[in-house]
């Protein structure tokens, strides 16, 4: 069967997350529904990352096996037409024909995420649900310094959800940069793979460093503790964006 | 009575526009409602620009006269608390105490707007309602060239809504710049004041130049015609942001 790779953008707010679940609409379900209405086929697609409810994507990648051969651009436009008719907040940015060795999840070499913090006194109006609103001042340079102690290969047990299903807590964090652009603080994280809630756990802990409540050494000590109870409060999903996957 | 100047951000989607109207919720009404619940006073506030339904703001300015003296930051926080409780998509970014010579509308020296066009094949998911989606390629350099023929003092009858209540169709357009940032085309317009629907009329006409349907000379001829029927299709409100007011 021909396999297609899809790059997907979505607004995480109306969904229970990427993965199909009993308790509400999912992004995966939205796309599978569009495929069913387009081709009559009931397929199960696989995504590069199972984002949580409220987490957004600018470049999630998924693959699907379909019965017939499609011109990629035609398939992309047809899926968007069906997604739009259903009122979904999901858009397929690009479709590529790939061979059956390609797997959106297992072929991924690197995943890139962005976490946005709106740092100002007034709550967000235009960006509600799209940022973490922190109304106290944050020192982005200090957050960046603390972040650098977390880059590299470590046991990330401290920054891992209790529900994480990965076999190992060891991951290699290639990048964890913190920059400021006016009122917006942006955290960019890259790794081959992440643990469940890892980026939100890291963002919540870096915020403590930004407020001055934790020193850079405190952040490093939390990592070294390899204990979930050493983690700062987990940041909300609102500010998290799945940006890109490298293959 | 002490007068307060408020800088306001809002998501235009749920509102009939800035101005209080019979047919639905307005931004003005949302703020007046927050003032009523906070102070018990029924006031009428005045904004620098009466944005249409669906038009957003990052820096609308309004003024209000209140009975008692408030610490500006305390008033700002209290208004945001009441706006948030009411579920409004409006946020007061800053409050300043001003003298009674200040008028948000009539003291304005210059108004700055941004119009955003998302130019790509796939419809917007994250930016739905926040951009004008144009799925054909646009030449931003050509749009900018056409825009420069409109800068300056002109009779803008062509680019003025039939419902415009201004006494004169003559306005001085100080800036009309078109730039591209990846898939986003941004039009920045500045003037002391604008006619009703002027920026959306200009954006719709510049899009015709960007598609190659109109030459730069065609755009200039439309201006010179001083005839509403010479205007291109009016661009939707989705992409328009009221950014800043200079006093």
Short mmCIF file of C-alpha atoms in Angstrom, two decimals:
data_model
loop_
_atom_site.label_atom_id
_atom_site.label_comp_id
_atom_site.label_asym_id
_atom_site.label_seq_id
_atom_site.Cartn_x
_atom_site.Cartn_y
_atom_site.Cartn_z
CA UNK A 1 0.00 0.00 0.00
CA UNK A 2 1.34 3.48 -0.77
CA UNK A 3 2.47 5.36 2.34
CA UNK A 4 2.05 9.11 2.81
CA UNK A 5 3.86 11.42 5.20
CA UNK A 6 1.82 14.41 6.39
CA UNK A 7 3.06 17.58 8.09
CA UNK A 8 0.29 18.85 10.36
CA UNK A 9 -0.55 22.14 12.12
CA UNK A 10 -3.18 22.27 14.86
CA UNK A 11 -4.66 24.35 17.61
CA UNK A 12 -4.55 22.07 20.65
CA UNK A 13 -7.33 23.85 22.57
CA UNK A 14 -10.39 21.86 21.35
CA UNK A 15 -8.68 18.44 21.47
CA UNK A 16 -7.97 15.82 24.15
CA UNK A 17 -4.53 15.55 22.52
CA UNK A 18 -2.98 13.93 19.49
CA UNK A 19 -4.00 10.38 20.32
CA UNK A 20 -7.46 8.94 19.73
CA UNK A 21 -9.23 8.52 23.08
CA UNK A 22 -12.68 7.65 24.37
CA UNK A 23 -13.14 10.91 26.27
CA UNK A 24 -13.25 13.45 23.47
CA UNK A 25 -12.09 14.64 20.04
CA UNK A 26 -8.45 14.06 19.13
CA UNK A 27 -6.23 15.38 16.35
CA UNK A 28 -5.52 11.84 15.19
CA UNK A 29 -9.26 11.17 15.07
CA UNK A 30 -9.86 14.38 13.09
CA UNK A 31 -7.39 13.33 10.40
CA UNK A 32 -8.56 9.71 10.33
CA UNK A 33 -12.13 11.01 9.97
CA UNK A 34 -11.10 13.17 7.00
CA UNK A 35 -9.41 10.15 5.38
CA UNK A 36 -12.52 8.02 5.94
CA UNK A 37 -14.79 10.62 4.34
CA UNK A 38 -12.37 11.11 1.44
CA UNK A 39 -11.46 7.50 0.61
CA UNK A 40 -13.91 5.33 2.52
CA UNK A 41 -10.95 3.71 4.27
CA UNK A 42 -10.68 3.21 8.03
CA UNK A 43 -7.00 3.74 8.73
CA UNK A 44 -4.89 4.19 11.83
CA UNK A 45 -2.27 6.91 11.40
CA UNK A 46 0.88 7.27 13.50
CA UNK A 47 2.31 10.59 14.67
CA UNK A 48 5.86 11.53 15.61
CA UNK A 49 4.71 12.79 19.02
CA UNK A 50 1.67 12.14 21.19
CA UNK A 51 1.03 15.70 22.29
CA UNK A 52 -1.23 16.26 25.32
CA UNK A 53 -4.53 18.13 25.40
CA UNK A 54 -4.00 21.84 24.79
CA UNK A 55 -0.57 21.40 23.19
CA UNK A 56 -0.28 22.94 19.71
CA UNK A 57 1.65 21.93 16.61
CA UNK A 58 3.20 23.83 13.72
CA UNK A 59 4.97 20.76 12.33
CA UNK A 60 3.71 17.45 13.75
CA UNK A 61 4.42 14.61 11.31
CA UNK A 62 2.26 11.52 10.77
CA UNK A 63 2.11 8.71 8.25
CA UNK A 64 -0.83 6.83 6.73
CA UNK A 65 -1.14 3.84 4.39
CA UNK A 66 -3.85 4.27 1.77
CA UNK A 67 -5.26 1.82 -0.77
CA UNK A 68 -4.72 3.94 -3.89
CA UNK A 69 -2.01 6.16 -5.29
CA UNK A 70 -2.60 9.89 -4.82
CA UNK A 71 -0.85 12.92 -6.20
CA UNK A 72 0.51 14.33 -2.89
CA UNK A 73 -0.74 17.87 -3.43
CA UNK A 74 -4.21 16.63 -4.39
CA UNK A 75 -4.39 14.45 -1.28
CA UNK A 76 -3.29 17.42 0.87
CA UNK A 77 -5.95 19.73 -0.56
CA UNK A 78 -8.69 17.08 -0.29
CA UNK A 79 -7.86 16.34 3.36
CA UNK A 80 -7.94 20.06 4.18
CA UNK A 81 -11.31 20.40 2.46
CA UNK A 82 -12.74 17.61 4.63
CA UNK A 83 -11.09 18.94 7.81
CA UNK A 84 -12.51 22.39 7.07
CA UNK A 85 -16.03 21.06 6.42
CA UNK A 86 -15.92 19.28 9.78
CA UNK A 87 -14.86 22.51 11.52
CA UNK A 88 -11.60 20.98 12.73
CA UNK A 89 -8.73 23.21 13.89
CA UNK A 90 -6.28 21.00 12.01
CA UNK A 91 -4.51 21.73 8.71
CA UNK A 92 -2.31 19.44 6.61
CA UNK A 93 0.61 21.60 5.48
CA UNK A 94 2.28 19.10 3.18
CA UNK A 95 1.92 15.52 1.95
CA UNK A 96 4.81 13.45 0.58
CA UNK A 97 4.82 9.94 -0.86
CA UNK A 98 7.30 7.84 1.16
CA UNK A 99 8.43 4.22 1.05
CA UNK A 100 7.23 1.74 3.63
CA UNK A 101 10.51 1.99 5.56
CA UNK A 102 9.43 5.44 6.71
CA UNK A 103 7.75 5.59 10.12
CA UNK A 104 6.73 9.00 11.47
CA UNK A 105 7.51 7.92 15.03
CA UNK A 106 10.41 5.49 14.75
CA UNK A 107 12.32 7.12 11.89
CA UNK A 108 12.49 10.51 13.66
CA UNK A 109 16.07 11.67 14.23
CA UNK A 110 15.23 14.82 16.11
CA UNK A 111 12.17 16.59 17.47
CA UNK A 112 11.94 20.35 18.01
CA UNK A 113 9.58 22.05 20.45
CA UNK A 114 8.92 25.68 21.40
CA UNK A 115 7.54 26.79 24.78
CA UNK A 116 6.21 30.38 24.99
CA UNK A 117 5.83 32.35 28.22
CA UNK A 118 4.05 35.73 28.12
CA UNK A 119 5.71 37.70 30.89
CA UNK A 120 3.72 40.84 31.78
CA UNK A 121 1.23 42.20 34.31
CA UNK A 122 -1.85 42.02 32.06
CA UNK A 123 -3.39 38.67 31.09
CA UNK A 124 -3.31 37.63 27.42
CA UNK A 125 -6.35 38.50 25.28
CA UNK A 126 -5.17 37.64 21.76
CA UNK A 127 -2.86 34.86 22.97
CA UNK A 128 -5.15 33.24 25.56
CA UNK A 129 -4.59 29.46 25.46
CA UNK A 130 -1.49 29.96 23.29
CA UNK A 131 1.01 31.03 25.97
CA UNK A 132 1.77 30.48 29.65
CA UNK A 133 0.96 33.77 31.33
CA UNK A 134 3.44 34.61 34.11
CA UNK A 135 2.79 38.02 35.63
CA UNK A 136 5.98 38.26 37.68
CA UNK A 137 9.25 39.37 36.05
CA UNK A 138 11.47 36.56 34.78
CA UNK A 139 15.21 36.74 34.14
CA UNK A 140 15.61 34.99 30.77
CA UNK A 141 19.42 35.05 30.93
CA UNK A 142 19.35 33.22 34.25
CA UNK A 143 16.82 30.71 32.87
CA UNK A 144 19.14 30.10 29.92
CA UNK A 145 22.11 29.58 32.23
CA UNK A 146 20.14 27.06 34.30
CA UNK A 147 18.96 25.34 31.11
CA UNK A 148 22.53 24.71 29.98
CA UNK A 149 23.15 22.48 33.02
CA UNK A 150 20.37 20.19 31.70
CA UNK A 151 21.67 19.83 28.13
CA UNK A 152 23.31 16.47 27.31
CA UNK A 153 22.66 12.82 28.16
CA UNK A 154 21.04 12.42 31.58
CA UNK A 155 18.60 10.38 33.62
CA UNK A 156 15.56 12.72 33.42
CA UNK A 157 13.46 10.91 36.06
CA UNK A 158 12.90 14.26 37.83
CA UNK A 159 11.36 15.76 34.67
CA UNK A 160 9.17 12.81 33.69
CA UNK A 161 5.45 12.32 34.27
CA UNK A 162 4.41 9.49 36.58
CA UNK A 163 2.38 8.25 33.58
CA UNK A 164 5.38 8.09 31.25
CA UNK A 165 5.53 4.74 29.45
CA UNK A 166 9.11 4.96 28.13
CA UNK A 167 11.40 2.04 29.07
CA UNK A 168 14.27 4.27 30.09
CA UNK A 169 14.40 7.72 31.79
CA UNK A 170 17.68 8.46 29.98
CA UNK A 171 17.45 11.00 27.16
CA UNK A 172 19.93 13.22 25.33
CA UNK A 173 18.81 16.86 25.31
CA UNK A 174 20.56 18.48 22.34
CA UNK A 175 19.30 21.99 22.88
CA UNK A 176 17.50 23.96 25.60
CA UNK A 177 17.76 27.65 24.77
CA UNK A 178 15.91 30.46 26.52
CA UNK A 179 15.56 33.83 24.77
CA UNK A 180 13.45 36.94 25.29
CA UNK A 181 11.61 38.90 22.60
CA UNK A 182 9.90 41.81 24.34
CA UNK A 183 7.24 40.39 26.69
CA UNK A 184 7.65 36.86 25.28
CA UNK A 185 10.13 34.36 26.67
CA UNK A 186 10.79 31.47 24.29
CA UNK A 187 12.27 28.11 25.27
CA UNK A 188 13.51 25.97 22.37
CA UNK A 189 14.09 22.29 23.08
CA UNK A 190 15.50 19.67 20.71
CA UNK A 191 16.18 15.97 21.21
CA UNK A 192 15.75 12.69 19.36
CA UNK A 193 12.91 11.95 21.75
CA UNK A 194 11.38 13.34 24.94
CA UNK A 195 9.79 11.72 27.98
CA UNK A 196 6.13 12.36 28.78
CA UNK A 197 5.70 15.92 30.14
CA UNK A 198 9.48 16.45 29.97
CA UNK A 199 9.39 19.87 28.30
CA UNK A 200 6.55 21.17 30.49
CA UNK A 201 8.45 19.90 33.56
CA UNK A 202 11.63 21.62 32.38
CA UNK A 203 9.74 24.86 31.61
CA UNK A 204 8.10 24.89 35.06
CA UNK A 205 11.46 24.39 36.75
CA UNK A 206 13.22 27.02 34.62
CA UNK A 207 10.49 29.49 35.59
CA UNK A 208 11.54 29.05 39.26
CA UNK A 209 15.10 29.97 38.23
CA UNK A 210 13.77 32.96 36.27
CA UNK A 211 11.88 34.22 39.32
CA UNK A 212 15.03 33.89 41.42
CA UNK A 213 13.43 31.27 43.69
CA UNK A 214 15.91 28.62 42.55
CA UNK A 215 19.60 29.04 41.80
CA UNK A 216 21.28 27.45 38.79
CA UNK A 217 22.74 24.92 41.24
CA UNK A 218 19.23 24.12 42.55
CA UNK A 219 18.12 23.26 39.01
CA UNK A 220 21.11 20.99 38.51
CA UNK A 221 20.49 19.37 41.92
CA UNK A 222 16.90 18.63 40.89
CA UNK A 223 18.20 16.78 37.82
CA UNK A 224 20.76 14.88 39.88
CA UNK A 225 18.12 13.87 42.45
CA UNK A 226 16.46 11.57 39.85
CA UNK A 227 13.28 12.02 41.87
CA UNK A 228 9.98 13.27 40.47
CA UNK A 229 9.32 15.13 43.73
CA UNK A 230 12.36 17.36 43.04
CA UNK A 231 10.69 18.86 39.94
CA UNK A 232 9.16 22.35 39.90
CA UNK A 233 5.43 22.70 39.06
CA UNK A 234 4.67 21.37 35.57
CA UNK A 235 4.00 24.24 33.13
CA UNK A 236 0.55 24.30 31.45
CA UNK A 237 0.10 22.89 27.93
CA UNK A 238 -0.98 26.30 26.55
CA UNK A 239 2.55 27.48 25.74
CA UNK A 240 3.84 24.30 24.08
CA UNK A 241 4.23 23.93 20.30
CA UNK A 242 5.52 20.86 18.43
CA UNK A 243 7.49 22.67 15.73
CA UNK A 244 9.41 20.24 13.55
CA UNK A 245 10.67 16.68 13.11
CA UNK A 246 13.92 15.81 11.34
CA UNK A 247 14.26 12.47 9.51
CA UNK B 1 -13.48 63.94 37.63
CA UNK B 2 -10.14 62.14 37.24
CA UNK B 3 -9.55 60.88 33.71
CA UNK B 4 -7.76 57.61 32.90
CA UNK B 5 -6.14 56.52 29.67
CA UNK B 6 -6.24 52.76 29.00
CA UNK B 7 -4.21 50.77 26.47
CA UNK B 8 -6.28 47.76 25.41
CA UNK B 9 -5.60 44.43 23.70
CA UNK B 10 -8.47 42.33 22.31
CA UNK B 11 -9.38 39.38 20.17
CA UNK B 12 -11.96 40.77 17.74
CA UNK B 13 -13.59 37.43 16.94
CA UNK B 14 -16.35 37.34 19.60
CA UNK B 15 -17.30 41.03 19.30
CA UNK B 16 -19.50 43.11 17.00
CA UNK B 17 -16.64 45.63 17.03
CA UNK B 18 -15.29 48.30 19.34
CA UNK B 19 -18.48 50.34 19.56
CA UNK B 20 -21.46 49.49 21.75
CA UNK B 21 -24.31 48.24 19.57
CA UNK B 22 -27.72 46.66 19.98
CA UNK B 23 -26.87 43.54 18.00
CA UNK B 24 -24.25 41.90 20.19
CA UNK B 25 -21.30 42.19 22.57
CA UNK B 26 -18.79 44.97 21.94
CA UNK B 27 -15.32 45.68 23.30
CA UNK B 28 -16.48 49.06 24.57
CA UNK B 29 -19.37 47.36 26.35
CA UNK B 30 -17.03 44.77 27.89
CA UNK B 31 -14.84 47.49 29.42
CA UNK B 32 -17.80 49.63 30.51
CA UNK B 33 -19.28 46.53 32.14
CA UNK B 34 -16.04 45.89 34.04
CA UNK B 35 -16.02 49.54 35.24
CA UNK B 36 -19.65 49.25 36.37
CA UNK B 37 -18.96 46.07 38.36
CA UNK B 38 -15.81 47.59 39.87
CA UNK B 39 -17.01 51.09 40.76
CA UNK B 40 -20.79 51.03 40.41
CA UNK B 41 -20.48 53.82 37.83
CA UNK B 42 -22.18 53.81 34.44
CA UNK B 43 -19.64 55.48 32.19
CA UNK B 44 -19.23 55.95 28.46
CA UNK B 45 -15.66 55.44 27.35
CA UNK B 46 -14.16 56.74 24.09
CA UNK B 47 -11.68 54.81 21.94
CA UNK B 48 -9.10 56.08 19.47
CA UNK B 49 -10.54 53.89 16.71
CA UNK B 50 -13.92 52.25 16.15
CA UNK B 51 -12.68 48.89 14.89
CA UNK B 52 -15.14 46.64 13.04
CA UNK B 53 -16.30 43.18 14.07
CA UNK B 54 -13.45 40.67 13.83
CA UNK B 55 -10.71 43.32 13.90
CA UNK B 56 -8.14 42.80 16.67
CA UNK B 57 -6.13 45.23 18.79
CA UNK B 58 -2.72 45.10 20.44
CA UNK B 59 -2.77 48.77 21.39
CA UNK B 60 -6.21 50.41 21.17
CA UNK B 61 -6.42 53.42 23.47
CA UNK B 62 -9.51 54.65 25.32
CA UNK B 63 -10.26 57.14 28.07
CA UNK B 64 -12.75 57.08 30.93
CA UNK B 65 -13.78 59.60 33.61
CA UNK B 66 -14.25 58.03 37.02
CA UNK B 67 -15.61 59.48 40.27
CA UNK B 68 -12.68 58.62 42.52
CA UNK B 69 -8.91 58.71 42.28
CA UNK B 70 -7.28 55.34 41.57
CA UNK B 71 -3.66 54.22 41.61
CA UNK B 72 -3.30 53.44 37.87
CA UNK B 73 -1.80 49.99 38.34
CA UNK B 74 -4.49 49.02 40.85
CA UNK B 75 -7.23 50.16 38.46
CA UNK B 76 -5.60 48.17 35.64
CA UNK B 77 -5.43 44.95 37.68
CA UNK B 78 -8.98 45.35 38.99
CA UNK B 79 -10.39 45.89 35.47
CA UNK B 80 -8.56 42.79 34.23
CA UNK B 81 -9.93 40.75 37.13
CA UNK B 82 -13.50 41.78 36.19
CA UNK B 83 -12.90 41.24 32.45
CA UNK B 84 -11.49 37.78 33.20
CA UNK B 85 -14.40 36.82 35.44
CA UNK B 86 -16.82 37.78 32.67
CA UNK B 87 -14.88 35.61 30.18
CA UNK B 88 -14.10 38.61 27.97
CA UNK B 89 -11.29 38.40 25.38
CA UNK B 90 -10.15 41.89 26.36
CA UNK B 91 -7.13 42.87 28.47
CA UNK B 92 -6.11 46.30 29.77
CA UNK B 93 -2.36 46.53 29.24
CA UNK B 94 -1.77 49.84 30.97
CA UNK B 95 -3.65 52.63 32.76
CA UNK B 96 -2.35 56.18 33.07
CA UNK B 97 -3.84 59.15 34.89
CA UNK B 98 -4.27 62.00 32.36
CA UNK B 99 -5.61 65.53 32.51
CA UNK B 100 -9.02 66.37 31.08
CA UNK B 101 -7.44 67.86 27.95
CA UNK B 102 -6.58 64.32 26.85
CA UNK B 103 -9.07 62.70 24.49
CA UNK B 104 -8.28 59.21 23.19
CA UNK B 105 -9.90 59.99 19.86
CA UNK B 106 -9.27 63.67 19.23
CA UNK B 107 -5.79 63.98 20.75
CA UNK B 108 -4.39 61.17 18.61
CA UNK B 109 -1.49 62.30 16.41
CA UNK B 110 -0.94 59.04 14.60
CA UNK B 111 -2.54 55.60 14.40
CA UNK B 112 -0.66 52.43 13.46
CA UNK B 113 -2.26 49.30 12.00
CA UNK B 114 -0.93 45.92 10.88
CA UNK B 115 -2.63 43.72 8.28
CA UNK B 116 -1.45 40.07 8.11
CA UNK B 117 -1.90 37.81 5.08
CA UNK B 118 -1.04 34.10 5.41
CA UNK B 119 0.11 33.13 1.94
CA UNK B 120 0.28 29.32 1.50
CA UNK B 121 -1.68 26.39 0.07
CA UNK B 122 -2.93 25.02 3.41
CA UNK B 123 -5.58 26.87 5.41
CA UNK B 124 -4.62 28.30 8.83
CA UNK B 125 -5.27 26.11 11.89
CA UNK B 126 -3.51 28.01 14.68
CA UNK B 127 -4.11 31.40 13.04
CA UNK B 128 -7.72 30.91 11.92
CA UNK B 129 -9.55 34.23 12.33
CA UNK B 130 -6.24 36.03 12.91
CA UNK B 131 -5.02 36.29 9.30
CA UNK B 132 -6.37 36.65 5.77
CA UNK B 133 -5.65 33.31 4.13
CA UNK B 134 -4.63 33.73 0.47
CA UNK B 135 -3.67 30.42 -1.14
CA UNK B 136 -2.21 31.83 -4.35
CA UNK B 137 1.38 33.19 -4.43
CA UNK B 138 1.72 36.92 -3.80
CA UNK B 139 4.64 39.11 -4.82
CA UNK B 140 5.28 41.22 -1.71
CA UNK B 141 7.86 43.44 -3.45
CA UNK B 142 5.31 44.34 -6.11
CA UNK B 143 2.67 45.00 -3.45
CA UNK B 144 5.11 47.32 -1.69
CA UNK B 145 5.86 49.15 -4.93
CA UNK B 146 2.13 49.65 -5.59
CA UNK B 147 1.63 50.77 -1.97
CA UNK B 148 4.16 53.57 -2.36
CA UNK B 149 1.95 55.24 -5.00
CA UNK B 150 -0.74 55.58 -2.31
CA UNK B 151 1.42 57.17 0.40
CA UNK B 152 0.86 60.90 0.95
CA UNK B 153 -2.14 63.25 0.99
CA UNK B 154 -4.92 62.09 -1.32
CA UNK B 155 -8.66 61.92 -1.83
CA UNK B 156 -9.23 58.29 -0.73
CA UNK B 157 -12.86 58.05 -1.94
CA UNK B 158 -11.97 54.81 -3.78
CA UNK B 159 -10.79 53.19 -0.55
CA UNK B 160 -13.65 54.32 1.69
CA UNK B 161 -16.72 52.40 2.81
CA UNK B 162 -20.09 53.66 1.59
CA UNK B 163 -20.97 53.87 5.31
CA UNK B 164 -18.04 56.15 6.16
CA UNK B 165 -19.21 59.14 8.22
CA UNK B 166 -16.10 61.31 7.85
CA UNK B 167 -16.69 64.83 6.50
CA UNK B 168 -13.80 64.64 4.05
CA UNK B 169 -12.35 61.78 1.99
CA UNK B 170 -8.91 63.42 2.11
CA UNK B 171 -6.36 61.71 4.35
CA UNK B 172 -2.57 61.72 4.61
CA UNK B 173 -1.16 58.21 4.56
CA UNK B 174 2.26 58.42 6.24
CA UNK B 175 3.30 54.84 5.76
CA UNK B 176 2.11 51.81 3.79
CA UNK B 177 4.86 49.17 3.87
CA UNK B 178 4.55 45.60 2.65
CA UNK B 179 7.07 43.02 3.86
CA UNK B 180 7.30 39.22 3.81
CA UNK B 181 8.33 36.98 6.71
CA UNK B 182 8.19 33.40 5.43
CA UNK B 183 4.54 32.56 4.65
CA UNK B 184 3.31 35.79 6.27
CA UNK B 185 2.90 39.04 4.36
CA UNK B 186 2.61 42.06 6.64
CA UNK B 187 1.19 45.44 5.66
CA UNK B 188 1.96 48.30 8.05
CA UNK B 189 -0.15 51.44 7.72
CA UNK B 190 0.22 54.70 9.65
CA UNK B 191 -1.75 57.95 9.46
CA UNK B 192 -3.24 60.53 11.79
CA UNK B 193 -6.62 59.05 10.95
CA UNK B 194 -8.16 56.57 8.54
CA UNK B 195 -11.48 56.42 6.71
CA UNK B 196 -13.94 53.60 7.45
CA UNK B 197 -12.65 50.36 5.87
CA UNK B 198 -9.68 52.22 4.37
CA UNK B 199 -6.99 49.73 5.39
CA UNK B 200 -9.06 46.69 4.41
CA UNK B 201 -9.82 48.37 1.06
CA UNK B 202 -6.13 49.09 0.52
CA UNK B 203 -5.15 45.52 1.52
CA UNK B 204 -7.70 44.01 -0.89
CA UNK B 205 -6.41 46.17 -3.73
CA UNK B 206 -2.74 45.48 -2.96
CA UNK B 207 -3.53 41.75 -3.04
CA UNK B 208 -4.62 42.19 -6.70
CA UNK B 209 -1.22 43.74 -7.41
CA UNK B 210 0.51 40.90 -5.55
CA UNK B 211 -1.29 38.31 -7.68
CA UNK B 212 -0.24 40.14 -10.84
CA UNK B 213 -3.85 40.90 -11.81
CA UNK B 214 -3.27 44.64 -11.43
CA UNK B 215 -0.19 46.64 -12.37
CA UNK B 216 1.25 49.35 -10.13
CA UNK B 217 -0.30 51.85 -12.57
CA UNK B 218 -3.72 50.17 -12.14
CA UNK B 219 -3.51 50.70 -8.36
CA UNK B 220 -2.63 54.36 -8.85
CA UNK B 221 -5.44 54.75 -11.40
CA UNK B 222 -7.91 53.33 -8.86
CA UNK B 223 -6.85 56.02 -6.37
CA UNK B 224 -7.11 58.76 -9.01
CA UNK B 225 -10.60 57.59 -10.05
CA UNK B 226 -12.01 58.77 -6.69
CA UNK B 227 -14.74 56.20 -7.23
CA UNK B 228 -15.66 53.45 -4.76
CA UNK B 229 -16.36 51.10 -7.69
CA UNK B 230 -12.66 51.27 -8.69
CA UNK B 231 -11.61 49.56 -5.43
CA UNK B 232 -10.55 45.91 -5.29
CA UNK B 233 -12.51 43.53 -3.02
CA UNK B 234 -12.36 44.64 0.61
CA UNK B 235 -10.06 42.33 2.65
CA UNK B 236 -11.68 40.47 5.59
CA UNK B 237 -11.34 41.84 9.15
CA UNK B 238 -9.46 38.72 10.33
CA UNK B 239 -6.00 40.03 9.39
CA UNK B 240 -6.34 43.56 10.82
CA UNK B 241 -4.71 44.66 14.10
CA UNK B 242 -4.90 48.11 15.69
CA UNK B 243 -1.33 48.29 17.02
CA UNK B 244 -0.59 51.68 18.53
CA UNK B 245 -1.69 55.29 18.93
CA UNK B 246 0.76 58.18 19.28
CA UNK B 247 -0.24 61.27 21.26
#
